[in-house]
Amino acid sequence: MCGIIGIVGNASVTDRLIQGLKRLEYRGYDSAGVAVISDGNLLRERAEGKIAALEAKLGSNPIDGPVGIAHTRWATHGVPNETNAHPHFAGRVCIVHNGIIENFLDLRQSLNGRNFRTETDTEVVAHLVDEEMSNGASAKEAFQSTLAKLKGAYAFGMVIDGEDDKLFAARAGSPLAIGIGDGEMYLGSDALALAQLTSDLVYLEEGDWAILTSDGYEIFDRHNNAVERDVTVIVGGPAMADKGGYAHYMLKEIHEQPETVSRTLSNYIDEFRQTPSLPTDIDFAEIDRVILVACGTASFAGEVAKYWFEQVAGLAADVDIASEFRYRKPVLSENSLFIAVSQSGETADTLAALRYCKSHGVKTAALVNVMTSTMAREADIALPTHAGPEIGVASTKAFTSQLTALAALVIKAASDRKTIDSEAVSDHIKALMSVPGLIAQSLQDEPHIQEVAKTLTSAEHAFFLGRGQFVPIAFEGALKLKEISYIHAESYAAGELKHGPIALIEDGTPVVVVAPMDELFEKTLSNAQEVISRGAEIYMVTDKAGQQHAAGAARHILQIPECHNFVSPILTTIPLQLLAYYTAVHLGTDVDQPRNLAKSVTVE
Ligand code: M6R
């Protein structure tokens, strides 16, 4: 997945395109490029690598003009080199694209005699538009008929030589917004891209395409009818996208969690009445199964919620990794509630699972951080997490807000299904309300964790263990460590290690054990002893009671504050985030933009 931005106006655009592109860099950073129309000439500059590399090239070879498009790439078709970097040219047409054109090979074959210069799926679109125009179509007709030939997902920004005052745009499966300026119009993959330019956005809907000029825009739907779309005013503006004095977005986002969890709570709990108060009411008495589907970190939030739904609300819950869900043809019942969990609300696999359930008559909810996202729009019920924009590629505050919102859903389910009485409801709510303060307390252990992290930097492998509701937290801890430090980290249910993986334990192997005191603690501790006796070094995430019982078994203790067992998955997450963060910082990796990754994955 990639980021795109465009400006059509009367003043210079290159600097502003580059600034917008930097705010989109979290979406992909394999290569970047910009194209402008200047005095009737289409000019382009591209570079392999990050936007800084493009800036350096522009420094020695500046291009500028009043109309332009730019792109930052996460490679799918074609290696991440300069040749495959967007924008792509064909004749008079120059295009940037986020998505995948699935039938690009067939389309390429249909364009006999055209000279293709790249390995990308995108280039064929530029050729199709140019070919249509060579055969006499107007630019508008050529764009329209090209879109009709495409299969797959796209957000396009396009400029055409000879149509110097226009920006062409289209959206199907990948997000795209028009920004409204004063005497100029903008195009961006998300609100962040346009944060410095405007707060007035029009989100294109599925199948929409548009033509922008400096003083207005026309939008057409998939049947080519002119349509009006609502203007959304974005609050937060430029402040959404800065690091607020922190070294990395990830660290800023870790530190934001007392506030973000608090914001989630205020949208899910009526503190005065001590009852859950969901953004949209759900009657869980009518539901006999919850199906949670997600990818990556969001799937671990779903896994924790499975424990909660079953144990607190007595409600059957399944969790599926989205990329597997629909292909295994799940058996669905009408009384199920499907919940897509997704920070971005755009992850292609999760969206496909949501659509699958909808088409099978299952009620769908989307627990998302981006309320303008496709999932929020398409689900029957949109549940916002309110974590605010998350820029670090490694998800932190979105995860704890997902857990918080899911915990509120579980309390509502338990109350509706009468599996707990009002006193217990109130107990659970009090526990949840204490989380922001307890996270703030956990963050005070940061200097200690920073030191502990130094001991991980020489590790080639690490293991993460947990039992019960801490299994998914162990998975999340391992994912955080591997994605930003590149240390190979594996996670297991603690009881499973002895069935094979224990063979990998050697002298000094770091094993992170997530085990606050609970009824499974002693068993987890036994599993820790099994690896200690084979040379492992234990990093234990536990509370005071756990620390006392562990007495000397652990080489390092990452202590969480005393809390209700219900909320301890949220609290155990915090030291794991800091441990991964500081390990990566000590190793000098690119924390906010780790290699090979992108923030939201809008391809299958
Ligand atoms: O936007 P989503 O929550 O749907 O994204 C899902 C995963 O791609 C995401 O959580 C990914 O695993 C993160 N990089 C984890 O830090």
Coordinates of C-alpha atoms and ligand atoms in Angstrom, one line a residue:
M1 CA 0.0 0.0 0.0
C2 CA 1.1 3.4 -0.9
G3 CA 0.4 7.1 -0.2
I4 CA -0.7 9.6 -2.9
I5 CA -1.2 13.3 -2.9
G6 CA -2.0 15.9 -5.5
I7 CA -2.5 19.7 -5.8
V8 CA -4.1 21.7 -8.6
G9 CA -3.9 25.5 -8.2
N10 CA -1.9 28.5 -9.3
A11 CA 1.1 28.5 -6.9
S12 CA 4.2 26.3 -6.6
V13 CA 3.3 22.8 -5.5
T14 CA 6.5 20.7 -5.2
D15 CA 7.5 21.7 -1.6
R16 CA 3.9 21.2 -0.4
L17 CA 3.6 17.8 -2.2
I18 CA 6.8 16.7 -0.5
Q19 CA 5.6 17.8 3.0
G20 CA 2.3 16.0 2.4
L21 CA 4.2 12.9 1.2
K22 CA 6.2 12.9 4.4
R23 CA 3.0 12.6 6.4
L24 CA 2.1 9.7 4.2
E25 CA 5.4 8.0 4.5
Y26 CA 4.1 5.6 7.1
R27 CA 2.0 4.0 4.3
G28 CA 5.1 2.9 2.4
Y29 CA 8.7 4.0 2.0
D30 CA 10.3 1.8 -0.7
S31 CA 10.5 4.7 -3.2
A32 CA 9.0 8.1 -3.9
G33 CA 8.3 10.3 -6.8
V34 CA 6.7 13.6 -7.9
A35 CA 5.4 15.0 -11.2
V36 CA 4.4 18.5 -12.0
I37 CA 3.0 20.4 -15.0
S38 CA 5.0 23.5 -15.7
D39 CA 4.4 25.8 -18.6
G40 CA 2.8 23.0 -20.6
N41 CA 5.6 20.5 -19.7
L42 CA 5.2 17.3 -17.7
L43 CA 8.2 16.9 -15.4
R44 CA 9.0 14.1 -13.1
E45 CA 11.6 13.1 -10.5
R46 CA 11.8 9.8 -8.6
A47 CA 14.1 8.1 -6.2
E48 CA 14.6 4.7 -4.7
G49 CA 14.2 4.6 -0.9
K50 CA 12.7 7.2 1.4
I51 CA 11.4 10.6 0.7
A52 CA 14.6 12.1 1.9
A53 CA 16.3 10.5 -1.2
L54 CA 13.7 12.2 -3.4
E55 CA 14.3 15.5 -1.7
A56 CA 18.0 15.2 -2.3
K57 CA 17.4 14.6 -6.0
L58 CA 15.0 17.5 -6.2
G59 CA 17.7 19.7 -4.5
S60 CA 20.1 19.2 -7.5
N61 CA 17.3 18.9 -10.1
P62 CA 14.4 21.1 -9.0
I63 CA 11.0 20.8 -10.7
D64 CA 8.0 22.9 -9.9
G65 CA 4.6 24.1 -11.2
P66 CA 1.1 24.9 -10.1
V67 CA -0.2 21.3 -10.7
G68 CA 1.3 18.1 -9.5
I69 CA 1.0 14.6 -8.0
A70 CA 3.3 12.6 -5.7
H71 CA 3.6 9.1 -4.4
T72 CA 5.4 7.1 -1.7
R73 CA 5.5 3.4 -2.4
W74 CA 5.2 0.0 -0.7
A75 CA 6.1 -2.3 -3.4
T76 CA 3.8 -5.1 -4.6
H77 CA 4.4 -5.6 -8.3
G78 CA 8.0 -4.9 -9.2
V79 CA 11.0 -4.5 -7.0
P80 CA 11.4 -1.3 -5.1
N81 CA 13.8 0.6 -7.5
E82 CA 13.6 3.9 -9.3
T83 CA 12.2 2.5 -12.5
N84 CA 9.2 1.1 -10.7
A85 CA 8.7 4.2 -8.6
H86 CA 5.6 6.2 -9.3
P87 CA 4.5 8.5 -11.0
H88 CA 4.3 6.4 -14.2
F89 CA 4.3 8.0 -17.6
A90 CA 2.7 6.8 -20.9
G91 CA 2.5 9.4 -23.7
R92 CA 0.6 12.4 -22.3
V93 CA -0.5 10.6 -19.1
C94 CA 1.2 10.5 -15.8
I95 CA -0.3 8.6 -12.9
V96 CA 0.1 7.6 -9.2
H97 CA -1.7 4.6 -7.7
N98 CA -2.4 2.9 -4.4
G99 CA -3.8 -0.6 -4.8
I100 CA -3.4 -3.5 -7.2
I101 CA -4.7 -3.9 -10.7
E102 CA -5.4 -7.6 -10.7
N103 CA -6.0 -7.9 -14.5
F104 CA -3.0 -5.9 -15.5
L105 CA -1.3 -8.8 -17.4
D106 CA -4.4 -9.3 -19.6
L107 CA -4.7 -5.5 -20.1
R108 CA -1.0 -5.3 -21.1
Q109 CA -1.4 -8.0 -23.7
S110 CA -4.4 -6.1 -25.1
L111 CA -2.1 -3.1 -25.7
N112 CA 0.0 -4.6 -28.4
G113 CA 2.9 -2.4 -29.6
R114 CA 3.0 -0.2 -26.5
N115 CA 6.4 0.1 -24.8
F116 CA 6.2 -0.8 -21.1
R117 CA 9.1 0.4 -19.1
T118 CA 8.3 -1.0 -15.6
E119 CA 7.3 -4.2 -13.9
T120 CA 4.3 -2.5 -12.2
D121 CA 0.6 -3.1 -12.5
T122 CA 0.0 0.6 -12.6
E123 CA 1.8 1.5 -15.8
V124 CA -0.9 -0.2 -17.9
V125 CA -3.5 2.3 -16.6
A126 CA -1.5 5.2 -17.9
H127 CA -1.2 3.4 -21.3
L128 CA -4.9 2.6 -21.4
V129 CA -5.8 6.3 -20.9
D130 CA -3.2 7.4 -23.4
E131 CA -4.3 4.9 -26.0
E132 CA -8.0 6.0 -25.7
M133 CA -6.9 9.6 -26.2
S134 CA -4.8 8.6 -29.2
N135 CA -7.9 7.0 -30.6
G136 CA -9.8 10.4 -30.3
A137 CA -11.4 10.2 -26.9
S138 CA -11.4 13.2 -24.7
A139 CA -9.3 13.0 -21.4
K140 CA -12.5 12.6 -19.4
E141 CA -13.9 9.9 -21.7
A142 CA -10.5 8.1 -21.8
F143 CA -10.3 8.0 -18.0
Q144 CA -13.9 6.9 -17.6
S145 CA -13.6 4.0 -20.1
T146 CA -10.3 2.9 -18.6
L147 CA -11.7 2.7 -15.1
A148 CA -14.4 0.4 -16.5
K149 CA -11.7 -2.1 -17.7
L150 CA -10.0 -2.4 -14.3
K151 CA -10.3 -5.2 -11.8
G152 CA -8.8 -4.9 -8.4
A153 CA -8.2 -2.0 -6.0
Y154 CA -7.1 1.5 -6.7
A155 CA -6.9 5.1 -5.7
F156 CA -5.5 7.1 -8.6
G157 CA -4.2 10.6 -9.0
M158 CA -3.5 11.6 -12.7
V159 CA -2.4 14.6 -14.7
I160 CA -2.5 14.8 -18.4
D161 CA -0.3 16.9 -20.7
G162 CA -2.6 19.3 -22.5
E163 CA -5.1 19.2 -19.6
D164 CA -2.9 21.4 -17.5
D165 CA -5.5 22.7 -15.2
K166 CA -6.9 19.4 -14.1
L167 CA -6.3 16.6 -11.7
F168 CA -8.1 13.3 -12.3
A169 CA -8.9 11.0 -9.4
A170 CA -10.6 7.7 -8.8
R171 CA -11.3 5.3 -5.9
A172 CA -12.2 1.7 -5.7
G173 CA -11.0 -0.3 -2.7
S174 CA -8.3 2.1 -1.6
P175 CA -9.1 5.3 0.3
L176 CA -8.9 8.8 -1.4
A177 CA -10.1 12.2 -0.3
I178 CA -10.5 15.5 -2.1
G179 CA -9.3 18.6 0.0
I180 CA -11.0 21.9 -0.6
G181 CA -8.7 24.9 -0.6
D182 CA -9.0 28.6 -1.5
G183 CA -8.2 28.8 -5.2
E184 CA -6.8 25.3 -5.2
M185 CA -7.9 21.7 -4.7
Y186 CA -6.1 18.8 -3.2
L187 CA -6.1 15.0 -3.4
G188 CA -4.8 12.7 -0.6
S189 CA -4.8 9.2 0.6
D190 CA -5.9 10.4 4.0
A191 CA -6.6 13.4 6.2
L192 CA -3.0 13.5 7.4
A193 CA -1.6 14.0 3.9
L194 CA -3.6 17.2 3.6
A195 CA -3.4 18.3 7.3
Q196 CA -1.3 21.4 6.5
L197 CA -3.4 22.3 3.5
T198 CA -7.0 22.2 4.5
S199 CA -9.4 20.8 7.1
D200 CA -12.3 20.4 4.6
L201 CA -12.4 17.0 3.0
V202 CA -14.7 15.1 0.7
Y203 CA -14.1 11.3 0.9
L204 CA -14.7 9.6 -2.4
E205 CA -17.0 6.5 -2.1
E206 CA -16.4 3.1 -3.7
G207 CA -16.4 3.5 -7.5
D208 CA -16.3 7.3 -7.5
W209 CA -14.1 9.2 -9.8
A210 CA -13.5 12.9 -10.0
I211 CA -12.0 15.8 -11.9
L212 CA -10.5 18.6 -9.9
T213 CA -9.6 22.1 -11.0
S214 CA -8.2 25.1 -9.1
D215 CA -11.7 26.3 -8.3
G216 CA -13.8 23.2 -7.9
Y217 CA -14.4 19.6 -8.4
E218 CA -16.9 17.2 -10.0
I219 CA -17.5 13.8 -8.7
F220 CA -19.1 10.9 -10.6
D221 CA -20.3 7.6 -9.2
R222 CA -19.5 4.1 -10.6
H223 CA -22.4 4.5 -13.1
N224 CA -20.9 7.9 -14.3
N225 CA -23.7 9.9 -12.8
A226 CA -22.6 13.3 -11.3
V227 CA -23.0 13.0 -7.5
E228 CA -22.6 15.2 -4.4
R229 CA -20.6 13.9 -1.4
D230 CA -20.6 15.4 2.1
V231 CA -17.8 17.7 3.2
T232 CA -16.1 16.4 6.4
V233 CA -14.4 19.0 8.6
I234 CA -11.3 17.5 10.2
V235 CA -10.4 18.6 13.7
G236 CA -6.8 18.5 14.9
G237 CA -5.2 19.8 11.8
P238 CA -1.4 19.9 11.6
A239 CA -0.9 18.9 15.2
M240 CA -2.2 15.4 14.3
A241 CA 1.0 14.7 12.5
D242 CA 3.9 15.9 14.7
K243 CA 6.1 14.0 17.2
G244 CA 5.3 16.4 20.0
G245 CA 9.0 16.5 21.1
Y246 CA 9.5 12.7 21.3
A247 CA 12.2 11.0 19.3
H248 CA 9.7 8.8 17.5
Y249 CA 6.0 8.7 16.8
M250 CA 6.0 5.3 18.5
L251 CA 7.3 6.7 21.7
K252 CA 4.8 9.6 21.5
E253 CA 2.0 7.1 20.9
I254 CA 3.1 4.9 23.8
H255 CA 3.0 7.9 26.1
E256 CA -0.3 9.1 24.8
Q257 CA -2.0 5.9 26.1
P258 CA -3.3 7.3 29.5
E259 CA -5.1 9.9 27.4
T260 CA -6.2 7.7 24.5
V261 CA -7.6 5.0 26.8
S262 CA -9.4 7.6 28.8
R263 CA -10.9 9.0 25.6
T264 CA -12.0 5.5 24.6
L265 CA -13.6 5.0 28.0
S266 CA -15.5 8.2 27.9
N267 CA -17.1 6.9 24.7
Y268 CA -18.0 3.5 26.0
I269 CA -18.7 3.9 29.7
D270 CA -21.3 6.0 31.5
E271 CA -19.2 6.7 34.6
F272 CA -22.0 8.4 36.5
R273 CA -24.4 5.4 36.1
Q274 CA -21.5 2.9 36.2
T275 CA -22.8 1.1 33.1
P276 CA -21.5 0.4 29.7
S277 CA -22.7 3.0 27.1
L278 CA -21.7 2.0 23.6
P279 CA -21.6 4.4 20.7
T280 CA -24.3 2.2 19.1
D281 CA -26.4 0.0 21.3
I282 CA -25.9 -3.8 20.8
D283 CA -28.3 -6.2 22.5
F284 CA -26.0 -9.2 23.3
A285 CA -29.0 -11.2 24.7
E286 CA -30.0 -11.7 21.0
I287 CA -26.5 -12.9 20.0
D288 CA -25.3 -16.4 20.4
R289 CA -21.8 -16.0 19.0
V290 CA -19.2 -13.3 18.4
I291 CA -16.9 -13.6 15.4
L292 CA -13.8 -11.4 15.8
V293 CA -11.7 -11.0 12.6
A294 CA -8.6 -9.0 12.2
C295 CA -4.9 -9.0 11.2
G296 CA -1.7 -8.6 13.2
T297 CA -1.9 -6.6 16.4
A298 CA -5.6 -6.1 16.0
S299 CA -6.1 -9.9 15.9
F300 CA -4.4 -10.2 19.3
A301 CA -6.9 -7.7 20.7
G302 CA -9.6 -10.0 19.3
E303 CA -7.9 -13.0 21.0
V304 CA -7.9 -11.3 24.4
A305 CA -11.6 -10.4 23.8
K306 CA -12.4 -14.1 23.1
Y307 CA -11.2 -14.9 26.7
W308 CA -13.3 -12.1 28.1
F309 CA -16.5 -12.8 26.1
E310 CA -16.3 -16.5 27.1
Q311 CA -15.3 -16.0 30.7
V312 CA -17.1 -12.9 31.7
A313 CA -20.2 -12.9 29.4
G314 CA -20.5 -16.7 28.8
L315 CA -20.7 -15.9 25.1
A316 CA -19.1 -18.1 22.5
A317 CA -16.4 -16.2 20.6
D318 CA -14.3 -17.2 17.6
V319 CA -11.2 -15.3 16.5
D320 CA -10.0 -15.6 12.9
I321 CA -7.1 -14.1 11.1
A322 CA -8.8 -12.2 8.3
S323 CA -6.7 -13.6 5.4
E324 CA -7.8 -17.1 6.3
F325 CA -11.4 -16.4 7.3
R326 CA -13.4 -16.3 4.2
Y327 CA -11.4 -18.9 2.3
R328 CA -12.2 -21.6 4.9
K329 CA -15.9 -21.0 4.2
P330 CA -16.8 -20.5 7.9
V331 CA -20.2 -21.8 9.1
L332 CA -22.2 -18.6 10.0
S333 CA -25.4 -18.3 11.9
E334 CA -27.9 -15.5 11.8
N335 CA -27.6 -14.8 15.4
S336 CA -23.9 -14.1 15.2
L337 CA -22.3 -10.7 15.6
F338 CA -19.2 -10.2 13.3
I339 CA -16.7 -7.7 14.7
A340 CA -13.9 -6.5 12.4
V341 CA -11.1 -5.1 14.5
S342 CA -8.8 -2.7 12.6
Q343 CA -6.8 0.4 13.4
S344 CA -7.0 1.7 9.8
G345 CA -10.4 0.3 8.8
E346 CA -8.8 -0.3 5.4
T347 CA -6.9 -3.6 5.8
A348 CA -7.9 -5.5 2.7
D349 CA -8.3 -9.0 4.3
T350 CA -10.4 -7.7 7.2
L351 CA -12.6 -5.7 4.9
A352 CA -13.1 -8.7 2.7
A353 CA -14.1 -10.8 5.7
L354 CA -16.6 -8.0 6.7
R355 CA -18.1 -8.0 3.2
Y356 CA -18.3 -11.8 3.3
C357 CA -20.3 -11.8 6.5
K358 CA -22.5 -9.0 5.3
S359 CA -23.3 -10.9 2.1
H360 CA -24.2 -13.9 4.2
G361 CA -26.7 -12.0 6.3
V362 CA -24.6 -11.7 9.5
K363 CA -24.8 -8.5 11.5
T364 CA -21.5 -6.7 11.2
A365 CA -19.6 -4.2 13.4
A366 CA -16.3 -2.5 12.7
L367 CA -14.1 -1.5 15.7
V368 CA -11.9 1.0 13.9
N369 CA -9.7 4.0 14.7
V370 CA -10.4 5.8 11.5
M371 CA -14.1 6.6 11.3
T372 CA -13.9 7.8 7.7
S373 CA -12.6 4.3 6.7
T374 CA -14.3 1.8 4.4
M375 CA -15.0 -0.6 7.2
A376 CA -16.7 2.1 9.3
R377 CA -18.8 3.0 6.3
E378 CA -19.7 -0.5 5.3
A379 CA -20.4 -2.2 8.6
D380 CA -23.9 -2.2 10.1
I381 CA -22.4 -0.7 13.3
A382 CA -19.3 1.5 13.5
L383 CA -17.5 1.5 16.8
P384 CA -14.7 4.1 17.0
T385 CA -11.7 3.5 19.2
H386 CA -10.8 7.2 19.5
A387 CA -7.0 6.6 19.8
G388 CA -6.3 9.5 17.4
P389 CA -4.0 9.2 14.4
E390 CA -1.4 6.5 14.8
I391 CA 1.6 7.1 12.7
G392 CA 4.2 4.7 14.0
V393 CA 4.0 1.5 11.9
A394 CA 4.1 -0.6 15.1
S395 CA 0.7 -0.3 16.6
T396 CA 0.6 0.7 20.3
K397 CA -2.1 3.1 21.4
A398 CA -4.6 1.7 18.8
F399 CA -4.2 -1.7 20.5
T400 CA -4.8 -0.6 24.0
S401 CA -7.9 1.4 22.8
Q402 CA -9.1 -1.7 21.0
L403 CA -8.8 -3.7 24.2
T404 CA -10.5 -1.0 26.2
A405 CA -13.5 -0.8 23.8
L406 CA -13.7 -4.6 23.6
A407 CA -13.7 -4.8 27.4
A408 CA -16.6 -2.4 27.5
L409 CA -18.4 -4.5 24.9
V410 CA -17.8 -7.6 27.1
I411 CA -19.2 -5.9 30.2
K412 CA -22.3 -4.9 28.1
A413 CA -22.6 -8.5 26.9
A414 CA -22.3 -9.8 30.5
S415 CA -24.9 -7.4 31.7
D416 CA -27.3 -8.1 28.8
R417 CA -26.9 -11.9 29.3
K418 CA -27.0 -11.5 33.1
T419 CA -23.9 -13.6 33.6
I420 CA -22.8 -11.1 36.2
D421 CA -24.9 -9.0 38.6
S422 CA -24.9 -5.2 38.8
E423 CA -22.3 -5.2 41.6
A424 CA -19.9 -7.2 39.4
V425 CA -20.7 -4.9 36.4
S426 CA -19.7 -2.0 38.6
D427 CA -16.5 -3.8 39.7
H428 CA -15.5 -4.4 36.1
I429 CA -16.2 -0.8 35.2
K430 CA -14.2 0.5 38.1
A431 CA -11.3 -1.7 37.0
L432 CA -11.5 -0.4 33.5
M433 CA -11.8 3.2 34.7
S434 CA -8.6 2.8 36.7
V435 CA -6.6 1.8 33.5
P436 CA -5.5 5.3 32.4
G437 CA -4.0 6.1 35.8
L438 CA -2.3 2.7 36.0
I439 CA -0.8 3.1 32.5
A440 CA 0.6 6.4 33.6
Q441 CA 2.1 4.6 36.6
S442 CA 3.6 1.8 34.3
L443 CA 5.2 4.4 32.1
Q444 CA 7.3 5.6 35.1
D445 CA 9.3 2.3 34.8
E446 CA 10.6 3.5 31.4
P447 CA 14.2 4.3 32.5
H448 CA 14.5 0.8 34.0
I449 CA 13.1 -0.9 30.9
Q450 CA 15.4 1.2 28.7
E451 CA 18.3 -0.4 30.7
V452 CA 16.8 -3.9 30.5
A453 CA 16.4 -3.6 26.8
K454 CA 20.2 -3.3 26.4
T455 CA 20.5 -6.9 27.4
L456 CA 18.3 -8.0 24.5
T457 CA 20.3 -6.3 21.8
S458 CA 22.8 -9.2 21.4
A459 CA 20.0 -11.8 21.1
E460 CA 19.3 -13.5 17.8
H461 CA 16.2 -15.1 19.1
A462 CA 13.7 -14.5 21.9
F463 CA 10.6 -16.3 23.1
F464 CA 7.5 -14.9 24.6
L465 CA 5.2 -17.0 26.8
G466 CA 1.9 -16.6 28.5
R467 CA -1.2 -18.5 29.6
G468 CA -4.9 -17.7 29.3
Q469 CA -5.6 -14.1 28.5
F470 CA -1.8 -13.4 28.4
V471 CA -1.2 -15.7 25.4
P472 CA -2.2 -13.0 23.0
I473 CA -0.2 -10.4 24.9
A474 CA 2.8 -12.6 24.6
F475 CA 2.1 -12.8 20.8
E476 CA 1.8 -9.0 20.7
G477 CA 5.0 -8.5 22.7
A478 CA 6.9 -10.8 20.2
L479 CA 5.4 -9.1 17.2
K480 CA 6.4 -5.6 18.5
L481 CA 10.0 -6.9 19.1
K482 CA 10.4 -8.5 15.7
E483 CA 8.8 -5.8 13.6
I484 CA 11.0 -2.9 14.9
S485 CA 14.2 -4.6 16.2
Y486 CA 14.4 -7.4 13.6
I487 CA 15.2 -9.9 16.4
H488 CA 13.6 -13.2 15.7
A489 CA 10.9 -13.6 18.4
E490 CA 8.5 -16.5 18.8
S491 CA 5.5 -16.6 21.1
Y492 CA 3.8 -19.6 22.6
A493 CA 1.2 -20.6 25.0
A494 CA 3.5 -21.4 27.9
G495 CA 2.2 -25.0 28.2
E496 CA 3.0 -25.7 24.6
L497 CA 6.7 -25.1 24.7
K498 CA 7.6 -28.5 25.9
H499 CA 5.9 -30.1 22.9
G500 CA 8.8 -29.1 20.6
P501 CA 10.0 -25.5 20.7
I502 CA 11.9 -26.0 24.0
A503 CA 14.5 -27.7 21.8
L504 CA 15.5 -24.2 20.7
I505 CA 16.3 -23.0 24.2
E506 CA 20.1 -22.6 24.8
D507 CA 22.3 -20.9 27.3
G508 CA 21.3 -17.2 27.5
T509 CA 18.2 -17.5 25.3
P510 CA 15.9 -14.6 26.4
V511 CA 12.4 -15.8 27.4
V512 CA 9.8 -13.1 28.2
V513 CA 7.1 -14.5 30.5
V514 CA 3.9 -12.6 30.8
A515 CA 2.4 -13.7 34.1
P516 CA 0.8 -11.4 36.6
M517 CA -0.6 -13.3 39.6
D518 CA -3.7 -15.3 38.7
E519 CA -5.0 -18.9 39.0
L520 CA -2.6 -20.0 36.2
F521 CA 0.5 -18.2 37.6
E522 CA 2.0 -21.3 39.3
K523 CA 1.7 -23.3 36.0
T524 CA 3.3 -20.5 34.0
L525 CA 6.1 -20.3 36.6
S526 CA 6.7 -24.1 36.2
N527 CA 7.1 -23.6 32.5
A528 CA 9.5 -20.8 33.2
Q529 CA 11.5 -23.1 35.4
E530 CA 11.6 -25.7 32.6
V531 CA 13.4 -23.2 30.3
I532 CA 15.6 -21.8 33.1
S533 CA 17.0 -25.3 33.7
R534 CA 17.9 -25.3 30.0
G535 CA 19.8 -22.1 30.2
A536 CA 17.1 -19.5 29.4
E537 CA 17.2 -16.0 30.9
I538 CA 13.8 -14.9 32.1
Y539 CA 12.3 -11.5 31.6
M540 CA 9.1 -11.5 33.7
V541 CA 6.2 -9.2 33.2
T542 CA 4.3 -9.5 36.4
D543 CA 2.8 -7.6 39.4
K544 CA 4.1 -7.3 43.0
A545 CA 2.5 -10.6 44.1
G546 CA 4.0 -12.4 41.0
Q547 CA 7.4 -10.9 41.7
Q548 CA 7.3 -12.2 45.3
H549 CA 6.4 -15.7 44.2
A550 CA 8.8 -15.8 41.3
A551 CA 11.6 -15.1 43.9
G552 CA 14.8 -15.2 42.0
A553 CA 13.6 -17.2 39.0
A554 CA 13.6 -14.1 36.7
R555 CA 16.7 -12.3 35.7
H556 CA 14.7 -9.1 34.9
I557 CA 11.3 -8.1 36.3
L558 CA 9.1 -5.7 34.4
Q559 CA 6.6 -4.9 37.1
I560 CA 3.0 -3.7 36.4
P561 CA 0.9 -1.9 39.0
E562 CA -1.6 -3.9 41.1
C563 CA -4.8 -4.1 39.1
H564 CA -8.0 -6.2 38.6
N565 CA -7.3 -9.4 36.7
F566 CA -9.8 -8.3 34.0
V567 CA -7.7 -5.4 32.9
S568 CA -4.2 -6.8 33.3
P569 CA -3.8 -7.7 29.6
I570 CA -3.9 -4.0 28.9
L571 CA -1.4 -3.2 31.6
T572 CA 1.1 -6.0 30.7
T573 CA 1.1 -4.5 27.1
I574 CA 2.9 -1.3 28.3
P575 CA 6.3 -2.8 29.4
L576 CA 6.4 -5.0 26.3
Q577 CA 5.9 -1.9 24.0
L578 CA 8.7 -0.1 25.9
L579 CA 11.0 -3.2 25.8
A580 CA 10.6 -3.5 22.0
Y581 CA 11.0 0.2 21.5
Y582 CA 14.2 0.6 23.5
T583 CA 15.7 -2.6 22.1
A584 CA 15.1 -1.2 18.6
V585 CA 16.5 2.2 19.6
H586 CA 19.7 0.6 21.1
L587 CA 20.1 -1.3 17.8
G588 CA 19.6 1.8 15.8
T589 CA 16.8 0.6 13.6
D590 CA 14.2 2.8 11.9
V591 CA 11.6 2.5 14.6
D592 CA 8.7 4.4 13.0
Q593 CA 9.3 2.9 9.5
P594 CA 10.7 -0.6 9.9
R595 CA 11.9 -2.4 6.8
N596 CA 9.5 -4.1 4.5
L597 CA 6.4 -2.9 6.4
A598 CA 3.6 -0.4 5.9
K599 CA 1.1 1.0 8.2
S600 CA -2.0 -0.4 6.6
V601 CA -2.1 -3.2 4.2
T602 CA -4.7 -2.6 1.6
V603 CA -3.6 -5.5 -0.6
E604 CA -4.5 -9.2 0.0
Ligands
M6R1 O1 -5.1 -1.3 10.4 P1 -5.2 -2.7 11.0 O2 -5.4 -2.7 12.5 O3 -6.2 -3.5 10.3 O4 -3.8 -3.4 10.7 C1 -3.6 -4.7 11.0 C2 -2.1 -5.1 11.0 O5 -1.6 -4.8 9.8 C3 -1.3 -4.3 12.1 O6 -1.8 -4.4 13.4 C4 0.2 -4.7 12.1 O7 0.3 -6.0 12.5 C5 1.0 -3.7 12.9 N1 2.2 -3.3 12.2 C6 1.4 -4.3 14.2 O8 2.2 -3.4 14.9

